[in-house]
mmCIF file of N, CA and C in Angstrom:
data_model
loop_
_atom_site.group_PDB
_atom_site.id
_atom_site.type_symbol
_atom_site.label_atom_id
_atom_site.label_comp_id
_atom_site.label_asym_id
_atom_site.label_seq_id
_atom_site.Cartn_x
_atom_site.Cartn_y
_atom_site.Cartn_z
ATOM 1 N N ALA A 70 10.728 -10.777 -18.686
ATOM 2 C CA ALA A 70 9.650 -10.660 -17.743
ATOM 3 C C ALA A 70 10.023 -12.023 -16.714
ATOM 4 N N SER A 71 9.695 -12.041 -15.499
ATOM 5 C CA SER A 71 9.880 -13.142 -14.550
ATOM 6 C C SER A 71 8.784 -14.192 -14.699
ATOM 7 N N PRO A 72 9.122 -15.322 -14.629
ATOM 8 C CA PRO A 72 8.085 -16.414 -14.818
ATOM 9 C C PRO A 72 6.987 -16.345 -13.706
ATOM 10 N N LEU A 73 7.413 -15.626 -12.636
ATOM 11 C CA LEU A 73 6.479 -15.484 -11.488
ATOM 12 C C LEU A 73 5.238 -14.593 -11.938
ATOM 13 N N THR A 74 5.236 -13.864 -12.956
ATOM 14 C CA THR A 74 4.329 -12.969 -13.416
ATOM 15 C C THR A 74 3.380 -13.741 -14.358
ATOM 16 N N LEU A 75 3.682 -14.875 -14.757
ATOM 17 C CA LEU A 75 2.862 -15.737 -15.600
ATOM 18 C C LEU A 75 2.000 -16.561 -14.722
ATOM 19 N N VAL A 76 2.241 -16.675 -13.444
ATOM 20 C CA VAL A 76 1.304 -17.611 -12.649
ATOM 21 C C VAL A 76 0.153 -16.772 -12.105
ATOM 22 N N LYS A 77 -1.033 -17.442 -12.075
ATOM 23 C CA LYS A 77 -2.137 -16.667 -11.419
ATOM 24 C C LYS A 77 -2.278 -17.168 -10.052
ATOM 25 N N TRP A 78 -1.909 -16.383 -9.005
ATOM 26 C CA TRP A 78 -1.855 -16.834 -7.643
ATOM 27 C C TRP A 78 -3.205 -16.671 -6.988
ATOM 28 N N TRP A 79 -3.436 -17.451 -6.121
ATOM 29 C CA TRP A 79 -4.580 -17.328 -5.205
ATOM 30 C C TRP A 79 -4.488 -16.160 -4.176
ATOM 31 N N ARG A 80 -3.337 -16.243 -3.606
ATOM 32 C CA ARG A 80 -2.982 -15.188 -2.573
ATOM 33 C C ARG A 80 -1.487 -15.047 -2.555
ATOM 34 N N VAL A 81 -1.167 -13.707 -2.420
ATOM 35 C CA VAL A 81 0.238 -13.307 -2.455
ATOM 36 C C VAL A 81 0.433 -12.546 -1.007
ATOM 37 N N ILE A 82 1.430 -13.195 -0.179
ATOM 38 C CA ILE A 82 1.678 -12.626 1.038
ATOM 39 C C ILE A 82 2.978 -12.082 1.066
ATOM 40 N N LEU A 83 3.107 -10.857 1.326
ATOM 41 C CA LEU A 83 4.466 -10.062 1.591
ATOM 42 C C LEU A 83 4.794 -10.103 2.945
ATOM 43 N N ASP A 84 5.677 -10.851 3.367
ATOM 44 C CA ASP A 84 6.415 -10.797 4.743
ATOM 45 C C ASP A 84 7.373 -9.670 4.566
ATOM 46 N N GLU A 85 7.466 -8.931 5.742
ATOM 47 C CA GLU A 85 8.315 -7.605 5.846
ATOM 48 C C GLU A 85 7.773 -6.694 4.695
ATOM 49 N N ALA A 86 6.548 -6.489 4.609
ATOM 50 C CA ALA A 86 6.037 -5.599 3.597
ATOM 51 C C ALA A 86 6.526 -4.245 3.383
ATOM 52 N N GLN A 87 7.267 -3.774 4.452
ATOM 53 C CA GLN A 87 7.794 -2.477 4.348
ATOM 54 C C GLN A 87 8.716 -2.436 3.106
ATOM 55 N N MET A 88 9.046 -3.516 2.623
ATOM 56 C CA MET A 88 9.827 -3.388 1.414
ATOM 57 C C MET A 88 9.105 -2.811 0.233
ATOM 58 N N VAL A 89 7.873 -2.778 0.136
ATOM 59 C CA VAL A 89 7.232 -2.244 -1.041
ATOM 60 C C VAL A 89 6.750 -0.768 -0.621
ATOM 61 N N LYS A 90 7.317 -0.217 0.520
ATOM 62 C CA LYS A 90 6.850 1.145 0.755
ATOM 63 C C LYS A 90 7.039 2.246 -0.188
ATOM 64 N N SER A 91 7.993 2.063 -1.037
ATOM 65 C CA SER A 91 8.284 3.034 -2.082
ATOM 66 C C SER A 91 7.631 2.256 -3.364
ATOM 67 N N ALA A 92 6.381 2.774 -3.777
ATOM 68 C CA ALA A 92 5.710 2.067 -4.910
ATOM 69 C C ALA A 92 6.758 2.123 -6.160
ATOM 70 N N SER A 93 7.544 2.818 -6.206
ATOM 71 C CA SER A 93 8.467 2.892 -7.536
ATOM 72 C C SER A 93 9.617 2.060 -7.338
ATOM 73 N N ALA A 94 9.804 1.372 -6.176
ATOM 74 C CA ALA A 94 11.063 0.563 -5.989
ATOM 75 C C ALA A 94 10.896 -0.703 -6.846
ATOM 76 N N ASN A 95 12.081 -1.516 -7.222
ATOM 77 C CA ASN A 95 11.937 -2.657 -8.033
ATOM 78 C C ASN A 95 11.117 -3.639 -7.299
ATOM 79 N N VAL A 96 11.341 -3.803 -6.027
ATOM 80 C CA VAL A 96 10.541 -4.842 -5.395
ATOM 81 C C VAL A 96 8.978 -4.571 -5.351
ATOM 82 N N ALA A 97 8.684 -3.313 -5.153
ATOM 83 C CA ALA A 97 7.389 -2.901 -5.255
ATOM 84 C C ALA A 97 6.715 -3.153 -6.589
ATOM 85 N N SER A 98 7.460 -2.816 -7.553
ATOM 86 C CA SER A 98 7.078 -3.036 -9.107
ATOM 87 C C SER A 98 6.818 -4.411 -9.359
ATOM 88 N N MET A 99 7.815 -5.295 -9.055
ATOM 89 C CA MET A 99 7.575 -6.659 -9.144
ATOM 90 C C MET A 99 6.333 -7.360 -8.443
ATOM 91 N N ALA A 100 6.290 -6.956 -7.271
ATOM 92 C CA ALA A 100 5.067 -7.524 -6.442
ATOM 93 C C ALA A 100 3.744 -7.119 -6.913
ATOM 94 N N HIS A 101 3.602 -5.972 -7.435
ATOM 95 C CA HIS A 101 2.494 -5.334 -8.017
ATOM 96 C C HIS A 101 1.990 -6.105 -9.393
ATOM 97 N N ARG A 102 3.227 -6.437 -9.936
ATOM 98 C CA ARG A 102 2.866 -7.212 -11.317
ATOM 99 C C ARG A 102 2.325 -8.657 -11.187
ATOM 100 N N LEU A 103 2.499 -9.297 -9.994
ATOM 101 C CA LEU A 103 1.969 -10.568 -9.827
ATOM 102 C C LEU A 103 0.496 -10.693 -9.739
ATOM 103 N N HIS A 104 -0.023 -11.603 -10.678
ATOM 104 C CA HIS A 104 -1.400 -11.688 -10.785
ATOM 105 C C HIS A 104 -2.005 -12.635 -9.646
ATOM 106 N N ARG A 105 -2.885 -11.909 -8.890
ATOM 107 C CA ARG A 105 -3.367 -12.575 -7.801
ATOM 108 C C ARG A 105 -4.764 -12.289 -7.447
ATOM 109 N N GLN A 106 -5.526 -13.088 -6.657
ATOM 110 C CA GLN A 106 -6.914 -12.948 -6.236
ATOM 111 C C GLN A 106 -6.884 -12.094 -5.046
ATOM 112 N N HIS A 107 -5.980 -12.449 -3.999
ATOM 113 C CA HIS A 107 -5.882 -11.756 -2.766
ATOM 114 C C HIS A 107 -4.488 -11.386 -2.465
ATOM 115 N N ALA A 108 -4.222 -10.408 -1.665
ATOM 116 C CA ALA A 108 -3.065 -9.872 -1.331
ATOM 117 C C ALA A 108 -2.977 -9.561 0.163
ATOM 118 N N TRP A 109 -1.899 -10.040 0.941
ATOM 119 C CA TRP A 109 -1.872 -9.673 2.335
ATOM 120 C C TRP A 109 -0.433 -8.993 2.433
ATOM 121 N N CYS A 110 -0.397 -8.205 3.385
ATOM 122 C CA CYS A 110 0.835 -7.641 3.870
ATOM 123 C C CYS A 110 1.118 -7.736 5.284
ATOM 124 N N VAL A 111 2.427 -8.289 5.579
ATOM 125 C CA VAL A 111 2.706 -8.628 6.986
ATOM 126 C C VAL A 111 3.819 -7.716 7.287
ATOM 127 N N SER A 112 3.845 -6.882 8.400
ATOM 128 C CA SER A 112 4.913 -6.132 8.769
ATOM 129 C C SER A 112 4.915 -5.851 10.171
ATOM 130 N N GLY A 113 6.126 -5.719 10.745
ATOM 131 C CA GLY A 113 6.303 -5.291 12.228
ATOM 132 C C GLY A 113 6.425 -3.874 12.328
ATOM 133 N N THR A 114 6.797 -3.274 11.174
ATOM 134 C CA THR A 114 7.238 -1.785 10.869
ATOM 135 C C THR A 114 6.707 -1.261 9.609
ATOM 136 N N PRO A 115 5.258 -1.087 9.574
ATOM 137 C CA PRO A 115 4.769 -0.762 8.231
ATOM 138 C C PRO A 115 5.105 0.769 7.823
ATOM 139 N N ILE A 116 5.312 1.669 8.905
ATOM 140 C CA ILE A 116 5.451 2.962 8.650
ATOM 141 C C ILE A 116 7.014 3.340 9.049
ATOM 142 N N GLY A 117 7.621 4.057 8.068
ATOM 143 C CA GLY A 117 9.016 4.432 8.274
ATOM 144 C C GLY A 117 9.105 6.076 8.415
ATOM 145 N N ARG A 118 10.263 6.505 7.921
ATOM 146 C CA ARG A 118 10.383 7.984 8.130
ATOM 147 C C ARG A 118 9.498 8.753 7.083
ATOM 148 N N ASN A 119 9.227 8.224 5.967
ATOM 149 C CA ASN A 119 8.462 8.747 4.899
ATOM 150 C C ASN A 119 7.013 8.272 4.977
ATOM 151 N N ARG A 120 6.299 8.515 6.190
ATOM 152 C CA ARG A 120 5.235 7.776 6.780
ATOM 153 C C ARG A 120 3.986 7.713 5.642
ATOM 154 N N LEU A 121 3.528 8.912 5.055
ATOM 155 C CA LEU A 121 2.502 8.748 4.132
ATOM 156 C C LEU A 121 2.783 7.980 2.984
ATOM 157 N N ASN A 122 3.821 8.185 2.518
ATOM 158 C CA ASN A 122 4.209 7.465 1.132
ATOM 159 C C ASN A 122 4.484 6.040 1.452
ATOM 160 N N ASP A 123 4.884 5.651 2.627
ATOM 161 C CA ASP A 123 5.069 4.185 3.110
ATOM 162 C C ASP A 123 3.756 3.542 2.974
ATOM 163 N N LEU A 124 2.721 4.188 3.478
ATOM 164 C CA LEU A 124 1.354 3.749 3.496
ATOM 165 C C LEU A 124 0.968 3.578 2.165
ATOM 166 N N TYR A 125 1.254 4.650 1.290
ATOM 167 C CA TYR A 125 0.779 4.612 -0.206
ATOM 168 C C TYR A 125 1.280 3.301 -0.860
ATOM 169 N N GLY A 126 2.595 2.950 -0.709
ATOM 170 C CA GLY A 126 3.254 1.762 -1.122
ATOM 171 C C GLY A 126 2.415 0.591 -0.793
ATOM 172 N N LEU A 127 1.915 0.445 0.324
ATOM 173 C CA LEU A 127 1.213 -0.800 0.859
ATOM 174 C C LEU A 127 -0.278 -0.623 0.056
ATOM 175 N N ALA A 128 -0.977 0.458 -0.022
ATOM 176 C CA ALA A 128 -2.138 0.568 -0.580
ATOM 177 C C ALA A 128 -1.978 0.175 -2.229
ATOM 178 N N TYR A 129 -0.900 0.572 -2.747
ATOM 179 C CA TYR A 129 -0.603 0.291 -4.181
ATOM 180 C C TYR A 129 -0.696 -1.120 -4.337
ATOM 181 N N PHE A 130 0.148 -1.875 -3.464
ATOM 182 C CA PHE A 130 0.484 -3.298 -3.517
ATOM 183 C C PHE A 130 -0.936 -4.036 -3.416
ATOM 184 N N LEU A 131 -1.705 -3.530 -2.301
ATOM 185 C CA LEU A 131 -2.889 -4.166 -2.066
ATOM 186 C C LEU A 131 -3.953 -3.859 -3.074
ATOM 187 N N ASP A 132 -3.761 -2.984 -3.866
ATOM 188 C CA ASP A 132 -4.741 -2.544 -4.869
ATOM 189 C C ASP A 132 -6.059 -2.165 -4.326
ATOM 190 N N ILE A 133 -6.011 -1.060 -3.381
ATOM 191 C CA ILE A 133 -7.132 -0.616 -2.676
ATOM 192 C C ILE A 133 -7.633 0.602 -3.464
ATOM 193 N N PRO A 134 -8.462 0.374 -4.489
ATOM 194 C CA PRO A 134 -9.071 1.717 -5.202
ATOM 195 C C PRO A 134 -9.951 2.538 -4.334
ATOM 196 N N PRO A 135 -9.946 3.734 -4.484
ATOM 197 C CA PRO A 135 -9.002 4.724 -5.384
ATOM 198 C C PRO A 135 -7.742 4.926 -4.837
ATOM 199 N N TYR A 136 -7.465 4.488 -3.640
ATOM 200 C CA TYR A 136 -6.134 4.966 -2.813
ATOM 201 C C TYR A 136 -5.049 4.425 -3.374
ATOM 202 N N SER A 137 -5.063 3.371 -4.219
ATOM 203 C CA SER A 137 -3.852 2.816 -4.818
ATOM 204 C C SER A 137 -3.465 3.684 -6.178
ATOM 205 N N ASP A 138 -4.210 4.707 -6.443
ATOM 206 C CA ASP A 138 -3.963 5.622 -7.504
ATOM 207 C C ASP A 138 -2.966 6.702 -6.856
ATOM 208 N N ARG A 139 -1.797 6.939 -7.390
ATOM 209 C CA ARG A 139 -0.849 7.999 -6.818
ATOM 210 C C ARG A 139 -1.390 9.324 -6.741
ATOM 211 N N HIS A 140 -2.144 9.812 -7.857
ATOM 212 C CA HIS A 140 -2.706 11.031 -7.906
ATOM 213 C C HIS A 140 -3.834 11.190 -6.878
ATOM 214 N N PHE A 141 -4.581 10.347 -6.831
ATOM 215 C CA PHE A 141 -5.805 10.457 -5.769
ATOM 216 C C PHE A 141 -5.219 10.323 -4.360
ATOM 217 N N TRP A 142 -4.156 9.480 -4.089
ATOM 218 C CA TRP A 142 -3.685 9.594 -2.800
ATOM 219 C C TRP A 142 -3.004 10.823 -2.505
ATOM 220 N N ALA A 143 -2.279 11.337 -3.298
ATOM 221 C CA ALA A 143 -1.614 12.628 -3.049
ATOM 222 C C ALA A 143 -2.555 13.684 -2.765
ATOM 223 N N HIS A 144 -3.753 13.852 -3.566
ATOM 224 C CA HIS A 144 -4.608 14.848 -3.511
ATOM 225 C C HIS A 144 -5.686 14.848 -2.351
ATOM 226 N N THR A 145 -5.883 13.409 -2.005
ATOM 227 C CA THR A 145 -7.019 13.300 -1.124
ATOM 228 C C THR A 145 -6.249 12.874 0.256
ATOM 229 N N ILE A 146 -5.352 12.237 0.415
ATOM 230 C CA ILE A 146 -4.646 11.907 1.670
ATOM 231 C C ILE A 146 -3.476 12.683 2.035
ATOM 232 N N ALA A 147 -2.323 12.470 1.320
ATOM 233 C CA ALA A 147 -1.029 13.144 1.616
ATOM 234 C C ALA A 147 -1.115 14.644 1.717
ATOM 235 N N ARG A 148 -1.508 15.306 0.765
ATOM 236 C CA ARG A 148 -1.273 16.775 0.896
ATOM 237 C C ARG A 148 -2.255 17.374 1.812
ATOM 238 N N PRO A 149 -3.399 16.976 2.040
ATOM 239 C CA PRO A 149 -4.332 17.515 3.095
ATOM 240 C C PRO A 149 -3.824 17.194 4.479
ATOM 241 N N ILE A 150 -3.258 16.080 4.687
ATOM 242 C CA ILE A 150 -2.723 15.726 6.076
ATOM 243 C C ILE A 150 -1.479 16.592 6.335
ATOM 244 N N GLN A 151 -0.689 16.739 5.233
ATOM 245 C CA GLN A 151 0.515 17.574 5.503
ATOM 246 C C GLN A 151 0.129 19.005 5.737
ATOM 247 N N GLU A 152 -1.068 19.451 5.241
ATOM 248 C CA GLU A 152 -1.555 20.811 5.501
ATOM 249 C C GLU A 152 -2.389 21.011 6.774
ATOM 250 N N GLY A 153 -2.595 19.764 7.582
ATOM 251 C CA GLY A 153 -3.279 19.695 8.801
ATOM 252 C C GLY A 153 -4.764 19.601 8.667
ATOM 253 N N ASP A 154 -5.131 19.083 7.670
ATOM 254 C CA ASP A 154 -6.600 18.875 7.588
ATOM 255 C C ASP A 154 -7.133 17.539 8.418
ATOM 256 N N PRO A 155 -7.854 17.750 9.569
ATOM 257 C CA PRO A 155 -8.364 16.806 10.229
ATOM 258 C C PRO A 155 -9.117 15.786 9.527
ATOM 259 N N ARG A 156 -9.925 16.055 8.521
ATOM 260 C CA ARG A 156 -10.828 15.249 7.796
ATOM 261 C C ARG A 156 -9.886 14.238 6.972
ATOM 262 N N ALA A 157 -8.929 14.548 6.447
ATOM 263 C CA ALA A 157 -7.947 13.650 5.773
ATOM 264 C C ALA A 157 -7.524 12.736 6.608
ATOM 265 N N MET A 158 -7.074 12.998 7.936
ATOM 266 C CA MET A 158 -6.524 11.985 8.790
ATOM 267 C C MET A 158 -7.645 11.138 9.200
ATOM 268 N N ARG A 159 -8.824 11.508 9.369
ATOM 269 C CA ARG A 159 -9.991 10.727 9.731
ATOM 270 C C ARG A 159 -10.275 9.766 8.435
ATOM 271 N N ARG A 160 -10.099 10.199 7.262
ATOM 272 C CA ARG A 160 -10.307 9.329 6.081
ATOM 273 C C ARG A 160 -9.150 8.222 6.084
ATOM 274 N N LEU A 161 -8.143 8.558 6.342
ATOM 275 C CA LEU A 161 -6.890 7.531 6.395
ATOM 276 C C LEU A 161 -7.226 6.538 7.457
ATOM 277 N N LEU A 162 -7.527 7.129 8.698
ATOM 278 C CA LEU A 162 -7.808 6.123 9.693
ATOM 279 C C LEU A 162 -8.924 5.176 9.309
ATOM 280 N N GLY A 163 -9.951 5.685 8.664
ATOM 281 C CA GLY A 163 -11.056 4.737 8.167
ATOM 282 C C GLY A 163 -10.585 3.677 7.311
ATOM 283 N N ILE A 164 -9.604 4.085 6.377
ATOM 284 C CA ILE A 164 -9.111 3.139 5.467
ATOM 285 C C ILE A 164 -8.361 2.121 6.087
ATOM 286 N N LEU A 165 -7.463 2.516 7.034
ATOM 287 C CA LEU A 165 -6.548 1.574 7.826
ATOM 288 C C LEU A 165 -7.579 0.552 8.659
ATOM 289 N N GLU A 166 -8.615 1.141 9.345
ATOM 290 C CA GLU A 166 -9.454 0.290 10.026
ATOM 291 C C GLU A 166 -10.009 -0.847 9.240
ATOM 292 N N GLN A 167 -10.294 -0.582 7.964
ATOM 293 C CA GLN A 167 -10.962 -1.509 7.051
ATOM 294 C C GLN A 167 -10.043 -2.610 6.593
ATOM 295 N N CYS A 168 -8.705 -2.325 6.623
ATOM 296 C CA CYS A 168 -7.714 -3.197 5.951
ATOM 297 C C CYS A 168 -6.640 -3.747 6.833
ATOM 298 N N MET A 169 -6.682 -3.401 8.099
ATOM 299 C CA MET A 169 -5.465 -3.564 9.015
ATOM 300 C C MET A 169 -5.957 -4.451 10.145
ATOM 301 N N TRP A 170 -5.017 -5.276 10.546
ATOM 302 C CA TRP A 170 -5.259 -6.026 11.908
ATOM 303 C C TRP A 170 -4.027 -6.044 12.609
ATOM 304 N N ARG A 171 -4.100 -5.624 13.891
ATOM 305 C CA ARG A 171 -2.946 -5.419 14.812
ATOM 306 C C ARG A 171 -3.197 -6.477 15.897
ATOM 307 N N SER A 172 -2.081 -7.153 16.270
ATOM 308 C CA SER A 172 -2.190 -8.040 17.272
ATOM 309 C C SER A 172 -1.239 -7.548 18.391
#
């Protein structure tokens, strides 16, 4: 285990947060294991080709329940949006409005 996981951090800020877009990637796994009070993501390109899963990776790192749960995300956000459900898109936009700041 990394010694970084033994520290209780006040705030963890991920610069270039798109590095955690795949929640199963090593970087994402390590970032999620850091004990912290607060988490921030900074990115100029938060959404890549795999759009919805990229956002899931950020929700996972930020630990935004229930959206940080892969099963919940898939059934409540990803699948309904892929099927064209406008309510799911409104739900996603509501989540983003609460945790995102654009300049």
